[in-house]
PDB file of N, CA, C and O in Angstrom:
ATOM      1  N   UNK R   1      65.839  -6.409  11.898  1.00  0.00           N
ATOM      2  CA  UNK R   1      64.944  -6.491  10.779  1.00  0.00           C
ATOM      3  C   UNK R   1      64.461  -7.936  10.655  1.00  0.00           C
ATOM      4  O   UNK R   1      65.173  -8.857  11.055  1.00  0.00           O
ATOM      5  N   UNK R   2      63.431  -8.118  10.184  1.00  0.00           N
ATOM      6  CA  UNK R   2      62.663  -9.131   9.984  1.00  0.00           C
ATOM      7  C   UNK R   2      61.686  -9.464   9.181  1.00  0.00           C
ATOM      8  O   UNK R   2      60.503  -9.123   9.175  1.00  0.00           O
ATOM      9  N   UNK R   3      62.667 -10.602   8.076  1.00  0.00           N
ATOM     10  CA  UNK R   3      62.392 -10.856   6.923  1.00  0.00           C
ATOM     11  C   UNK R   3      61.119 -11.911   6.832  1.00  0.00           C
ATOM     12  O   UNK R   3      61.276 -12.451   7.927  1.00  0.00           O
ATOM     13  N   UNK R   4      60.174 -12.444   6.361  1.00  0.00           N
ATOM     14  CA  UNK R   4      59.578 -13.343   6.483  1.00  0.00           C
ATOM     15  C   UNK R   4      59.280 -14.259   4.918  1.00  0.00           C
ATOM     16  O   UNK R   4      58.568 -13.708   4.079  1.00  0.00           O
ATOM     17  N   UNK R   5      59.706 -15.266   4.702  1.00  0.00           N
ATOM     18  CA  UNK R   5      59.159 -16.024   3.468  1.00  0.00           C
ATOM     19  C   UNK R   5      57.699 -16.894   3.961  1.00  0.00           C
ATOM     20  O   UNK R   5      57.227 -17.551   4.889  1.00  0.00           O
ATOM     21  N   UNK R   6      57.333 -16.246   2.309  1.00  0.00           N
ATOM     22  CA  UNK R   6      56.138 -16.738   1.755  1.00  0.00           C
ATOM     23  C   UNK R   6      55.956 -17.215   0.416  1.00  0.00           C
ATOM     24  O   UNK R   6      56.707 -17.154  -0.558  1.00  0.00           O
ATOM     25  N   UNK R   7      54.248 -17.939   0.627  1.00  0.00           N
ATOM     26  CA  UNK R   7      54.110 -18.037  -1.110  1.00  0.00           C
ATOM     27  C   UNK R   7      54.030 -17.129  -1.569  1.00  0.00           C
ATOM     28  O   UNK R   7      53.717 -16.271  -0.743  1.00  0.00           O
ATOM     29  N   UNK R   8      54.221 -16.497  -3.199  1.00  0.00           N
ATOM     30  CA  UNK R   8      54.019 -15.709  -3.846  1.00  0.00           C
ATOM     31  C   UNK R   8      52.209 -15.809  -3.953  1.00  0.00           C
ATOM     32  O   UNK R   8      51.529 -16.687  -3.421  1.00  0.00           O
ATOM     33  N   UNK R   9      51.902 -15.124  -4.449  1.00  0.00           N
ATOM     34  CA  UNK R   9      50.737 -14.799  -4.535  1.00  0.00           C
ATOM     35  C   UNK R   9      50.410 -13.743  -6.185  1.00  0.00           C
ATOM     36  O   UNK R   9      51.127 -12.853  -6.641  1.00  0.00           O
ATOM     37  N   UNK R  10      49.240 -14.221  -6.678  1.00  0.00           N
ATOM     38  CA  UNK R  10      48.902 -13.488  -8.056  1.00  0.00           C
ATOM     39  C   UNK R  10      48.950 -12.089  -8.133  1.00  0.00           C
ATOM     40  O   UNK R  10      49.385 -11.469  -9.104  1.00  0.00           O
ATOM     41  N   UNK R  11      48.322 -11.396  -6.691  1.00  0.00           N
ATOM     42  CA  UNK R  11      48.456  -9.967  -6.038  1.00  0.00           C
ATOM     43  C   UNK R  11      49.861  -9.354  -6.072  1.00  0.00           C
ATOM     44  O   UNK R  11      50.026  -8.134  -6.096  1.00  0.00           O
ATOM     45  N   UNK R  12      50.882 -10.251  -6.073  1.00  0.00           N
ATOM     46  CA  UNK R  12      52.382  -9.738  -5.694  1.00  0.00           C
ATOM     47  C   UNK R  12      53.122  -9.623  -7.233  1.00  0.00           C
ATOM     48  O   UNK R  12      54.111  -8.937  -7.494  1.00  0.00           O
ATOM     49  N   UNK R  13      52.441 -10.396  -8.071  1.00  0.00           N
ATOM     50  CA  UNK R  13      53.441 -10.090  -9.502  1.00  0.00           C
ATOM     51  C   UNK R  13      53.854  -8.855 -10.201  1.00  0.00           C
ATOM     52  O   UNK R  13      54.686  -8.945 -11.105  1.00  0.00           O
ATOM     53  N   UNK R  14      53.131  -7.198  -9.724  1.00  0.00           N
ATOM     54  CA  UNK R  14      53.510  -6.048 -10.191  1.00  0.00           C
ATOM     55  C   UNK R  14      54.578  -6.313  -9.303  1.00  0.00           C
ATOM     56  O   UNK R  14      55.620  -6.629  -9.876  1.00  0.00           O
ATOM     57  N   UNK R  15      54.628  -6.269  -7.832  1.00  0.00           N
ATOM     58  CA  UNK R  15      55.348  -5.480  -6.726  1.00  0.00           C
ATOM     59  C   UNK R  15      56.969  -5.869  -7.185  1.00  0.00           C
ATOM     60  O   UNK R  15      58.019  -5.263  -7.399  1.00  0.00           O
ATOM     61  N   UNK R  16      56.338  -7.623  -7.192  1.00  0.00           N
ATOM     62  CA  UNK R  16      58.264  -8.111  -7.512  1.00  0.00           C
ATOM     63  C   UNK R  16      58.401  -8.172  -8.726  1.00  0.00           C
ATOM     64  O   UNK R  16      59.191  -9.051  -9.069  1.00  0.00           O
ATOM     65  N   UNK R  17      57.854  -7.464  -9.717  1.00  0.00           N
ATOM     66  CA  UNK R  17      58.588  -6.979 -11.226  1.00  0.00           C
ATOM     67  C   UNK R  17      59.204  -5.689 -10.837  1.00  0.00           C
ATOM     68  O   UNK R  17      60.230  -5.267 -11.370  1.00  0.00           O
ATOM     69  N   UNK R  18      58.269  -4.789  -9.470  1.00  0.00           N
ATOM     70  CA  UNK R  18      58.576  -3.590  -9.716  1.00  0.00           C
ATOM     71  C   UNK R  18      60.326  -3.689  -8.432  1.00  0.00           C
ATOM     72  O   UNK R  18      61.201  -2.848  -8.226  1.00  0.00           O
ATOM     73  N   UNK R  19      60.211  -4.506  -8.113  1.00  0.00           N
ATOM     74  CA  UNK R  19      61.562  -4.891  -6.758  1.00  0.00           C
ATOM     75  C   UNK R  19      62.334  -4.997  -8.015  1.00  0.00           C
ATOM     76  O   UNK R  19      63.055  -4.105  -8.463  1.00  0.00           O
ATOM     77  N   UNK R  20      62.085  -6.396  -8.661  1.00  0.00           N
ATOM     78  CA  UNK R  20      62.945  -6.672  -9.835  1.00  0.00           C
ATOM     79  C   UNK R  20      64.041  -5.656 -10.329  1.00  0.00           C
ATOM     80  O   UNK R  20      65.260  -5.770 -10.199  1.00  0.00           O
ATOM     81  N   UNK R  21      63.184  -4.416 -11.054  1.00  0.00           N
ATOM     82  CA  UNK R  21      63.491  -3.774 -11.788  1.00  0.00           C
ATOM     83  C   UNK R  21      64.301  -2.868 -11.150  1.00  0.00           C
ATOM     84  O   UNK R  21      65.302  -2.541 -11.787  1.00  0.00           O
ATOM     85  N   UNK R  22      64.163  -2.431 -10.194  1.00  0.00           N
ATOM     86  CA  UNK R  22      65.070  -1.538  -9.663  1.00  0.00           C
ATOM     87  C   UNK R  22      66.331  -2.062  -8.772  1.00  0.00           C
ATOM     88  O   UNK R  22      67.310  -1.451  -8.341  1.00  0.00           O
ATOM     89  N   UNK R  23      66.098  -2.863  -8.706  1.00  0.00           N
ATOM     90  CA  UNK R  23      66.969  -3.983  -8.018  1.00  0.00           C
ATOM     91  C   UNK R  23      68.138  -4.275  -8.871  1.00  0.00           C
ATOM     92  O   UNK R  23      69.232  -4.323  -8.310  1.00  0.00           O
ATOM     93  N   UNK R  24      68.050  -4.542 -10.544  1.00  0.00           N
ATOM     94  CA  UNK R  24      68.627  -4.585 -11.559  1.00  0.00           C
ATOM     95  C   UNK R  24      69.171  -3.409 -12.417  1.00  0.00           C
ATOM     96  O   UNK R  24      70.369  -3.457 -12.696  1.00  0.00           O
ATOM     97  N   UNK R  25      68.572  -2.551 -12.787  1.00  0.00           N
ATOM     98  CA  UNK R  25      68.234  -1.379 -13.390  1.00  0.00           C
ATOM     99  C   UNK R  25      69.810  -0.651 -13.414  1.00  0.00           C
ATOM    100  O   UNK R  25      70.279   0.001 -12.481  1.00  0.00           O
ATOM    101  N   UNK R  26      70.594  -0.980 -14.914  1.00  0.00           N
ATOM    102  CA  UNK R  26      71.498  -0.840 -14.903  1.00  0.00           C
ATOM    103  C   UNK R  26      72.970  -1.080 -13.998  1.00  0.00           C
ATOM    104  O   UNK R  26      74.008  -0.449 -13.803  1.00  0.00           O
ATOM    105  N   UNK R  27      72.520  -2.073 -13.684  1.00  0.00           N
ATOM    106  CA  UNK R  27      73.584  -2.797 -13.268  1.00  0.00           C
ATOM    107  C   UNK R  27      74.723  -4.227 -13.530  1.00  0.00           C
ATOM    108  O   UNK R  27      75.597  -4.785 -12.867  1.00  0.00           O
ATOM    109  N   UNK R  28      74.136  -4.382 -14.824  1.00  0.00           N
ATOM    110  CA  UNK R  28      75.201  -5.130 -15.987  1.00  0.00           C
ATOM    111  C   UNK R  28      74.748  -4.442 -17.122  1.00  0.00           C
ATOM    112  O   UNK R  28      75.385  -4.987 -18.023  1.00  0.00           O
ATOM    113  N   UNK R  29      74.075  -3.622 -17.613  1.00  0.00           N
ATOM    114  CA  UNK R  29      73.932  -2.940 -19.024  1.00  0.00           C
ATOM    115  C   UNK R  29      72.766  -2.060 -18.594  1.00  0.00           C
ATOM    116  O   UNK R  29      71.871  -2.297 -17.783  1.00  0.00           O
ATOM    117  N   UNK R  30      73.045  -0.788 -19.481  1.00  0.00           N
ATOM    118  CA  UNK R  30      72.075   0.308 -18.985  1.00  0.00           C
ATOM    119  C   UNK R  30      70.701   0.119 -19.539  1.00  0.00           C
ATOM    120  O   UNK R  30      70.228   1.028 -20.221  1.00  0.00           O
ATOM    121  N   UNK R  31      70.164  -0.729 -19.365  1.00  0.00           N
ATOM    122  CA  UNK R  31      69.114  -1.110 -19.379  1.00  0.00           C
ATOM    123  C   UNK R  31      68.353  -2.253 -18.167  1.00  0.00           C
ATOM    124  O   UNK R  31      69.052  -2.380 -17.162  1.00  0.00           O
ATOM    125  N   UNK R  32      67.328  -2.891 -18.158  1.00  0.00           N
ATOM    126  CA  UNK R  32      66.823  -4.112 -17.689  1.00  0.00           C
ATOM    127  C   UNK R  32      66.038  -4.664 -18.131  1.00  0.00           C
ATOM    128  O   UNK R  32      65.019  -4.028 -18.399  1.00  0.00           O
ATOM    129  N   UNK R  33      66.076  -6.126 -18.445  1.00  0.00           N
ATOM    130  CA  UNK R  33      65.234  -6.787 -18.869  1.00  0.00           C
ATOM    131  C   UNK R  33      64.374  -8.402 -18.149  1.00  0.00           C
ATOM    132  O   UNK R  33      63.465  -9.206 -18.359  1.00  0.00           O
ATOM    133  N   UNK R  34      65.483  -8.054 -17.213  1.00  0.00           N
ATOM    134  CA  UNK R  34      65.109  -9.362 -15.847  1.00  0.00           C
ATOM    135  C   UNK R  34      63.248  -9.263 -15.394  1.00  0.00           C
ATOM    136  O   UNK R  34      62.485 -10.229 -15.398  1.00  0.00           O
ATOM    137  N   UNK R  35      62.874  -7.809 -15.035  1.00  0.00           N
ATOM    138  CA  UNK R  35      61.415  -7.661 -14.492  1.00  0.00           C
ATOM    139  C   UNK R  35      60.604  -7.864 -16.037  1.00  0.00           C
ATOM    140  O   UNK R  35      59.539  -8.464 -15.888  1.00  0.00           O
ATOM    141  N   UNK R  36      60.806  -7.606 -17.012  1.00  0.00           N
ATOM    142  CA  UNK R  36      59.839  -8.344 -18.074  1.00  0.00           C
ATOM    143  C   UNK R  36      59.797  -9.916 -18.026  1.00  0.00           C
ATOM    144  O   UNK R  36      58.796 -10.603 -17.824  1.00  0.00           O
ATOM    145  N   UNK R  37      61.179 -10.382 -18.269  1.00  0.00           N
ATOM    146  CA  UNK R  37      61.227 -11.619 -18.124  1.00  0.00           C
ATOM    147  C   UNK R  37      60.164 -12.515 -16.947  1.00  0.00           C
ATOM    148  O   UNK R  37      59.451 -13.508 -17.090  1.00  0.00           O
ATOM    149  N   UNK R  38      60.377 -11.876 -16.096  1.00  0.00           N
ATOM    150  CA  UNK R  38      59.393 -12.596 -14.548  1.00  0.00           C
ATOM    151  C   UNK R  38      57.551 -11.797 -15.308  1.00  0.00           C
ATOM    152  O   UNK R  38      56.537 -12.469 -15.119  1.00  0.00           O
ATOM    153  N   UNK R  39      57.480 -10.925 -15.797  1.00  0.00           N
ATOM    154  CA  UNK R  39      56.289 -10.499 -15.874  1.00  0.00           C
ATOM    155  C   UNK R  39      55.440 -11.983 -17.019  1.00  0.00           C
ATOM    156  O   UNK R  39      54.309 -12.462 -17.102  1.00  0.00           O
ATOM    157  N   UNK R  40      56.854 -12.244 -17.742  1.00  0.00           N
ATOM    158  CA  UNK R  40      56.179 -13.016 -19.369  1.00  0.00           C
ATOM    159  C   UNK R  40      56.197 -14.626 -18.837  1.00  0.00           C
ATOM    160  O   UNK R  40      55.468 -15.520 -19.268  1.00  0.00           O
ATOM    161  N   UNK R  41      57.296 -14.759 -17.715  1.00  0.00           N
ATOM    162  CA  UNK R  41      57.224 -16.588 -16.880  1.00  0.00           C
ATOM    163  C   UNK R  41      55.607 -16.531 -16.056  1.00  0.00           C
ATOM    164  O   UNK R  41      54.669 -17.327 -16.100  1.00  0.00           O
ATOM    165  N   UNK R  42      55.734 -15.586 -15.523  1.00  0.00           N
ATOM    166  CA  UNK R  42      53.822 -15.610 -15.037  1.00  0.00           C
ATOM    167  C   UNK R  42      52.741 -16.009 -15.707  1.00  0.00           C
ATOM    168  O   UNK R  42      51.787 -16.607 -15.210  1.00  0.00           O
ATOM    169  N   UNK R  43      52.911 -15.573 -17.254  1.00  0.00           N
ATOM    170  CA  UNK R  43      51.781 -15.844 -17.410  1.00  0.00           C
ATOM    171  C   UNK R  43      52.117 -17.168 -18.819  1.00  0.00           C
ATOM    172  O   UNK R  43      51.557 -17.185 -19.915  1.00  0.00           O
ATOM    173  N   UNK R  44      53.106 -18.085 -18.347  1.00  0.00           N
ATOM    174  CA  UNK R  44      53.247 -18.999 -19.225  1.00  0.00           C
ATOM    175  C   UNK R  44      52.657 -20.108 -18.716  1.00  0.00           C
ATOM    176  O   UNK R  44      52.402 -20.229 -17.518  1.00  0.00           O
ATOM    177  N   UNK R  45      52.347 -21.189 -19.803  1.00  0.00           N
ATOM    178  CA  UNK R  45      51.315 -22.044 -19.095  1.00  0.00           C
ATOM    179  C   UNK R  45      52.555 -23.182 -18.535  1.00  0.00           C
ATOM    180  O   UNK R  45      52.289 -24.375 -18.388  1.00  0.00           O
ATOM    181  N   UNK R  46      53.437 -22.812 -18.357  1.00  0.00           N
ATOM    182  CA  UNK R  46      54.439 -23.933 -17.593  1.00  0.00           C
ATOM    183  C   UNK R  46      54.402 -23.428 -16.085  1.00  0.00           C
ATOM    184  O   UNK R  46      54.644 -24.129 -15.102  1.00  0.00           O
ATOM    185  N   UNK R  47      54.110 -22.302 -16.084  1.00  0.00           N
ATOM    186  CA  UNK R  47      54.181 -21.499 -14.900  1.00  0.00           C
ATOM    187  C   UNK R  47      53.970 -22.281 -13.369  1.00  0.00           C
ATOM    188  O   UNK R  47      52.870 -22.831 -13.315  1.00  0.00           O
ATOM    189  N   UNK R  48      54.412 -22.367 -12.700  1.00  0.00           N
ATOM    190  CA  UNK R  48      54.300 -23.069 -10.943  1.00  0.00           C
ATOM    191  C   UNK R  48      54.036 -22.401  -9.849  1.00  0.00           C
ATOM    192  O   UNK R  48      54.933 -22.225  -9.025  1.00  0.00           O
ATOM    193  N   UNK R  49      52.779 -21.918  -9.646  1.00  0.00           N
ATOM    194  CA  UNK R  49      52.986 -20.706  -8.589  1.00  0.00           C
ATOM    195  C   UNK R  49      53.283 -21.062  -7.381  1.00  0.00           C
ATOM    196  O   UNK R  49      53.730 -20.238  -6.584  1.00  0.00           O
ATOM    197  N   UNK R  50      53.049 -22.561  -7.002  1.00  0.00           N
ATOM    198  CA  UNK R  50      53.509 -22.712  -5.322  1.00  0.00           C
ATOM    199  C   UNK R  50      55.175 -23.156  -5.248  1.00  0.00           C
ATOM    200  O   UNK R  50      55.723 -23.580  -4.231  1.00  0.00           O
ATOM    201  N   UNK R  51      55.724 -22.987  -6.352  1.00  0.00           N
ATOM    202  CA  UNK R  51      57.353 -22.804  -6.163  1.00  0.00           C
ATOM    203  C   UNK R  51      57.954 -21.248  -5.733  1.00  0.00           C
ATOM    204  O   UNK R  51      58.999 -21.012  -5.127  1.00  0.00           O
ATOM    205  N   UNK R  52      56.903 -20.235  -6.272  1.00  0.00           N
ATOM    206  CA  UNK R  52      57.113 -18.773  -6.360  1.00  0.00           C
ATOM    207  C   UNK R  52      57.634 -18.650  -4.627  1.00  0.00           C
ATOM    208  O   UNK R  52      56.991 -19.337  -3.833  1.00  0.00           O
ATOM    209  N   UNK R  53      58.738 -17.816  -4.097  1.00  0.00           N
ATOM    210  CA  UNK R  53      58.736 -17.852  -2.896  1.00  0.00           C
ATOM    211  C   UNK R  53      58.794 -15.968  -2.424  1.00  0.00           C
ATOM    212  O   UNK R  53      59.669 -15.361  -3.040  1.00  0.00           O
ATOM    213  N   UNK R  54      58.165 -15.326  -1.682  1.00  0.00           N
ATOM    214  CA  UNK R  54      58.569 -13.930  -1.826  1.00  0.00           C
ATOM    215  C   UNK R  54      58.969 -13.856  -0.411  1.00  0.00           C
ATOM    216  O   UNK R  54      58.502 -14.519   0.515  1.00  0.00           O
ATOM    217  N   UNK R  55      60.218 -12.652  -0.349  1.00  0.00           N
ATOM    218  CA  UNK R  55      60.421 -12.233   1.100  1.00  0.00           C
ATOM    219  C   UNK R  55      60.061 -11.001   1.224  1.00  0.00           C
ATOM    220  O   UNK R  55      60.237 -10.137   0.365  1.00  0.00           O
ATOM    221  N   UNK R  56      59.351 -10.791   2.670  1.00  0.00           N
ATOM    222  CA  UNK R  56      58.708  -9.651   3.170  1.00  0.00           C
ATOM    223  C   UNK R  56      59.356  -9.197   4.201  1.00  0.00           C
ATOM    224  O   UNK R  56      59.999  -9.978   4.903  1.00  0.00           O
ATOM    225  N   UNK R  57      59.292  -7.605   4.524  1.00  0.00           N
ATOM    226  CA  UNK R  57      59.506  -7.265   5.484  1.00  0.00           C
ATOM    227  C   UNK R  57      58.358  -6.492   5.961  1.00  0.00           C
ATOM    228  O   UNK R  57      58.180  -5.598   5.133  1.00  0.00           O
ATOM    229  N   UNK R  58      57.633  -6.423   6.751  1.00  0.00           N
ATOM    230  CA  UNK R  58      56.640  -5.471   7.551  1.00  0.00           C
ATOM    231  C   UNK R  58      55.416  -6.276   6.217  1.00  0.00           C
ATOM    232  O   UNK R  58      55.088  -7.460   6.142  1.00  0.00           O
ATOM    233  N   UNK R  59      55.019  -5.198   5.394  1.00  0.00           N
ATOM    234  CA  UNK R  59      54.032  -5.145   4.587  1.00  0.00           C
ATOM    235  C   UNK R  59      54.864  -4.930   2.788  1.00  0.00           C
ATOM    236  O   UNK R  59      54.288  -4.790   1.709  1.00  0.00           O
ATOM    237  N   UNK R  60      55.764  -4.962   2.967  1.00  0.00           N
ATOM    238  CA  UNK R  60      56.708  -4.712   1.710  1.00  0.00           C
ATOM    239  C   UNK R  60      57.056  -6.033   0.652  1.00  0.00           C
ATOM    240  O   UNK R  60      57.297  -7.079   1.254  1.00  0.00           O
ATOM    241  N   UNK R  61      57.094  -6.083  -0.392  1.00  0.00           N
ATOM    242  CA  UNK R  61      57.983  -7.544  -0.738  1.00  0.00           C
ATOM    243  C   UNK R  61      59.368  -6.737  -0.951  1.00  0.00           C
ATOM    244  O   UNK R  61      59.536  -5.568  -1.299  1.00  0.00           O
ATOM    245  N   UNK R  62      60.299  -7.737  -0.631  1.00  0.00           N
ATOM    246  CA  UNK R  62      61.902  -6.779  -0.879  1.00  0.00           C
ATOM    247  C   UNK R  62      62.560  -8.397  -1.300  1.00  0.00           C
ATOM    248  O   UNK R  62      63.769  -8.361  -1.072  1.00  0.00           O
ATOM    249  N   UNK R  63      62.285  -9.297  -1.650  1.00  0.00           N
ATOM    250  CA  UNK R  63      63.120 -10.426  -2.905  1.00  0.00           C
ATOM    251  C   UNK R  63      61.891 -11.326  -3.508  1.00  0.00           C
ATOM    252  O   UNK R  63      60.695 -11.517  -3.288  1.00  0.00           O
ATOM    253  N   UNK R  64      62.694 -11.664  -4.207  1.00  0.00           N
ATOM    254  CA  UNK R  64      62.238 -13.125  -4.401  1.00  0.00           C
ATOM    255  C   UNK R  64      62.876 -13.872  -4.911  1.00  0.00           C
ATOM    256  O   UNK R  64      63.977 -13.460  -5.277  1.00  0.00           O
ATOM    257  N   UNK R  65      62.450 -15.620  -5.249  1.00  0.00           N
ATOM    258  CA  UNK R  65      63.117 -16.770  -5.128  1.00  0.00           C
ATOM    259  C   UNK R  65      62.242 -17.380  -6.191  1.00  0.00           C
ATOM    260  O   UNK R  65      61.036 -17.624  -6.162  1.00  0.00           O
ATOM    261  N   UNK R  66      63.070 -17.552  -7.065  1.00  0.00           N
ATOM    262  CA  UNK R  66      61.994 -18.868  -8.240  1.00  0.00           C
ATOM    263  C   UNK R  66      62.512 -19.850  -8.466  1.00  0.00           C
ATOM    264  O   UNK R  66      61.952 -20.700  -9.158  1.00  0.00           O
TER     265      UNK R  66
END
């Protein structure tokens, strides 16, 4: 398998809320609140997008790194 890091990109902020979330999704409390959190740091004006780092495999995002 073969992972590749990149910049994040404005296009990728559903995908890795939607990785986020299931990634998390009851797994310290039956709930999640980690993929809102990344949805509400996006659009703060402190925000850094060339720190954003995403890992891909093929055409997929499957992490990320902030």
């Amino acid at each position: 398998m073969t992972i590749a890091l990149r910049t994040e990109q404005s296009a990728d902020h559903a995908e890795t809320e939607h990785v986020t979330r299931e990634a998390l999704w009851n797994y310290f409390v039956p709930v999640c609140n980690e993929h809102y959190l990344l949805h509400i740091m996006c659009g703060d004006f402190s925000f850094i997008p060339e720190l954003d780092t995403v890992a891909v495999h093929g055409s997929r995002i499957v992490g990320k790194h902030r």
